[in-house]
Amino acid sequence: MTLPQQSAGRDIASPPADAPDRRGLWGHVLRRCVLVPLVVMAPLVAVAPRGDHRFNIYWHGGMFLDHPQRIVTHTIGTGETYLRLGNFRPLGRMLEKALDTLVLLGAEQLHLSPAIMLRVVTAGAAVALTIALVIFAESLLTRGRLFGSAPSLVALLSPYAVAGGFVAAGTNSTTTLFGGLYLSTTALVLLVAAAACRLERMRWWHAVLAVTAGGALAVVNEPAYFAVPLAGVAALARGRFVLGLGGRDLLRSAGVRLAALLAAGFLPVFAIVRWIIRGYCADGGCYHGSDITIDGRSLLVLPARMLAWLPPAQWQAATEKTPGTWLWGVVPVVVLAVIAVLGLRTLKVVARAERPGAGPLTGLAIAAVALLAFGAMPAALSVEVHDYFDMRALVTQGWRDSAVTAPAGMLLVLVVMLKVTRRFYLPLLLASLVMCAAVTATANRAYADVAASWQSAQLDNRIALAVGGFERSPAGDGRRCALLTEALRNLDGEPARQRRLVESLDAAARALAGVPFCASPSPSSSDRASR
């Protein structure tokens, strides 16, 4: 079949840019994918761990620091326990444990606080997500080899757009809680969809791999589920709007068949797991965070969560408890200067980037809308969100869906702006994205200021410092015991969490120094931990 030669996308027959210039532009894009998210998330580097991270970075890190292969066997061994609780994500738990182990490994090797390493790992996941989004966008837009021509304007501007969505929008936002897990999962979703776009010919081993991958995606976590439908939408959008396929040729394309095989592997595993969980949890008592419901409120939550990624709404959530004017200060000025310099250097190469046609941009916009809707769906079905989020929180506060909806929404904004903006106004568009990213970094600084004032966060940071700079002297042990006593006092009346804290800190201390976190605990702390 002969592909149409109109400007539906970047024509493979058109003369490519010279190789050095092309490599230089792609190098520019890669550097922005790394630098811009790091600058935006840098103000959060000292934010204390919270939620389950207060325990897991020590527990998982201590358990697997010397024997990382045990991550697999331990997860398999505890799989039935989580299944009975209504929460079956073995591959996702392996990823989570690996990231927690990486946190403690970095703390050991660099002699840093595990709290700082946790934020470094989260920032690394944000970089991986930004790179994955660029690959996904280019995979859909490009007709020829993926890196065979100069990057598009979408690739050039995406790092600024995506970074603008990395807002610390409350204590449940993936920017501050489980960011490494959920941001890296979103990167996986985008790369699966990119593979569906780039597949040109289906071979038998592609089919085997697709069915296997589909089954695996069913046991990662909720955001990973949407890799399957996104792959189908992306393959259809590329076939129709970039390659110009229609009808039977579109449905028989390799990408669409790959998406169908992913679904063939995914659906049986997903259905079996949900059927088993339904049997265990029909009478209640399972993990509340995994409970789902479909009711009238779901129809209100879905559009609200599809809008909750908007940076102004997230800025409000990040700064609502900040006294004074949060937009002013040394950090905002420095951040704006750094991102502006990066933007000015990008402005110099904008003219050499390729501008996709209206058709390819339409296809990418459809894929972005689909990803946005898929990402908001877990919140729309979550009993936890229904119970604890009021209407204002629904459109401002971050949650685990933010890792998907924020990059999807920012990509959609970028694509729409490119469709309606003439090349003459591209500097204004770039300036807007630069300013958005700078304000996001400033909002993150404001959130960090508020978080640093919490007594619990101050204690958690002191504990992390004690673990990272482990003192083997009797005086060091005394200081750690005092910290443990204070932490256990704060958990008074919660014996399960007290035991979990002691066991987690001991696991990390034994892995790092071969001794308990507190070798000579005071009677009061021992009594609390043994309740």
PDB file of C-alpha atoms in Angstrom, residues 40-41 44 47 50 164-177 305 307-321 389 392-403 405-406 439-441 443-448 454:
ATOM      1  CA  VAL A  40      11.326  22.696  39.528  1.00  0.00           C
ATOM      2  CA  MET A  41      11.580  19.949  42.166  1.00  0.00           C
ATOM      3  CA  LEU A  44      11.380  19.974  47.806  1.00  0.00           C
ATOM      4  CA  VAL A  47      10.819  17.886  52.700  1.00  0.00           C
ATOM      5  CA  ARG A  50       5.463  11.195  55.265  1.00  0.00           C
ATOM      6  CA  GLY A 164       4.989  23.056  35.170  1.00  0.00           C
ATOM      7  CA  GLY A 165       2.695  20.256  36.376  1.00  0.00           C
ATOM      8  CA  PHE A 166       5.059  18.909  39.058  1.00  0.00           C
ATOM      9  CA  VAL A 167       3.362  20.836  41.863  1.00  0.00           C
ATOM     10  CA  ALA A 168       3.379  19.795  45.522  1.00  0.00           C
ATOM     11  CA  ALA A 169      -0.406  20.136  45.602  1.00  0.00           C
ATOM     12  CA  GLY A 170      -0.994  18.924  49.150  1.00  0.00           C
ATOM     13  CA  THR A 171       0.233  16.020  51.247  1.00  0.00           C
ATOM     14  CA  ASN A 172      -1.275  13.364  48.965  1.00  0.00           C
ATOM     15  CA  SER A 173       0.195  14.639  45.704  1.00  0.00           C
ATOM     16  CA  THR A 174       2.520  12.262  43.883  1.00  0.00           C
ATOM     17  CA  THR A 175       5.052  15.092  43.820  1.00  0.00           C
ATOM     18  CA  THR A 176       5.453  14.556  47.584  1.00  0.00           C
ATOM     19  CA  LEU A 177       4.087  11.049  48.292  1.00  0.00           C
ATOM     20  CA  ARG A 305     -10.148  15.246  38.523  1.00  0.00           C
ATOM     21  CA  LEU A 307      -9.282  19.544  35.734  1.00  0.00           C
ATOM     22  CA  ALA A 308      -7.325  19.116  38.979  1.00  0.00           C
ATOM     23  CA  TRP A 309      -4.000  19.149  37.127  1.00  0.00           C
ATOM     24  CA  LEU A 310      -4.372  22.827  36.173  1.00  0.00           C
ATOM     25  CA  PRO A 311      -1.307  24.608  37.625  1.00  0.00           C
ATOM     26  CA  PRO A 312      -3.205  27.609  39.125  1.00  0.00           C
ATOM     27  CA  ALA A 313      -5.452  25.224  41.073  1.00  0.00           C
ATOM     28  CA  GLN A 314      -2.443  23.202  42.226  1.00  0.00           C
ATOM     29  CA  TRP A 315      -0.537  26.348  43.181  1.00  0.00           C
ATOM     30  CA  GLN A 316      -3.417  27.259  45.463  1.00  0.00           C
ATOM     31  CA  ALA A 317      -3.285  23.857  47.165  1.00  0.00           C
ATOM     32  CA  ALA A 318       0.500  24.054  47.589  1.00  0.00           C
ATOM     33  CA  THR A 319       0.479  27.561  49.057  1.00  0.00           C
ATOM     34  CA  GLU A 320      -2.822  27.813  50.922  1.00  0.00           C
ATOM     35  CA  LYS A 321      -1.151  27.660  54.374  1.00  0.00           C
ATOM     36  CA  PHE A 389     -12.339  14.955  49.224  1.00  0.00           C
ATOM     37  CA  ARG A 392     -12.831  22.182  46.444  1.00  0.00           C
ATOM     38  CA  ALA A 393     -10.241  19.502  47.168  1.00  0.00           C
ATOM     39  CA  LEU A 394     -11.322  17.569  44.092  1.00  0.00           C
ATOM     40  CA  VAL A 395     -10.201  20.367  41.783  1.00  0.00           C
ATOM     41  CA  THR A 396      -7.087  21.499  43.691  1.00  0.00           C
ATOM     42  CA  GLN A 397      -5.529  18.702  45.743  1.00  0.00           C
ATOM     43  CA  GLY A 398      -3.132  16.173  44.273  1.00  0.00           C
ATOM     44  CA  TRP A 399      -3.619  12.420  44.613  1.00  0.00           C
ATOM     45  CA  ARG A 400      -2.103   9.311  43.052  1.00  0.00           C
ATOM     46  CA  ASP A 401      -3.850  10.173  39.765  1.00  0.00           C
ATOM     47  CA  SER A 402      -1.809  13.391  39.533  1.00  0.00           C
ATOM     48  CA  ALA A 403       1.166  11.474  38.140  1.00  0.00           C
ATOM     49  CA  THR A 405      -3.314  13.703  34.741  1.00  0.00           C
ATOM     50  CA  ALA A 406      -0.693  16.447  35.200  1.00  0.00           C
ATOM     51  CA  VAL A 439       5.905  29.625  39.465  1.00  0.00           C
ATOM     52  CA  THR A 440       5.530  25.879  40.067  1.00  0.00           C
ATOM     53  CA  ALA A 441       9.025  25.761  41.561  1.00  0.00           C
ATOM     54  CA  ALA A 443       4.919  27.062  44.911  1.00  0.00           C
ATOM     55  CA  ASN A 444       6.987  23.992  45.783  1.00  0.00           C
ATOM     56  CA  ARG A 445       9.290  26.224  47.830  1.00  0.00           C
ATOM     57  CA  ALA A 446       6.228  27.602  49.663  1.00  0.00           C
ATOM     58  CA  TYR A 447       4.975  24.086  50.379  1.00  0.00           C
ATOM     59  CA  ALA A 448       8.428  23.102  51.670  1.00  0.00           C
ATOM     60  CA  TRP A 454       5.431  20.772  61.242  1.00  0.00           C
TER      61      TRP A 454
END
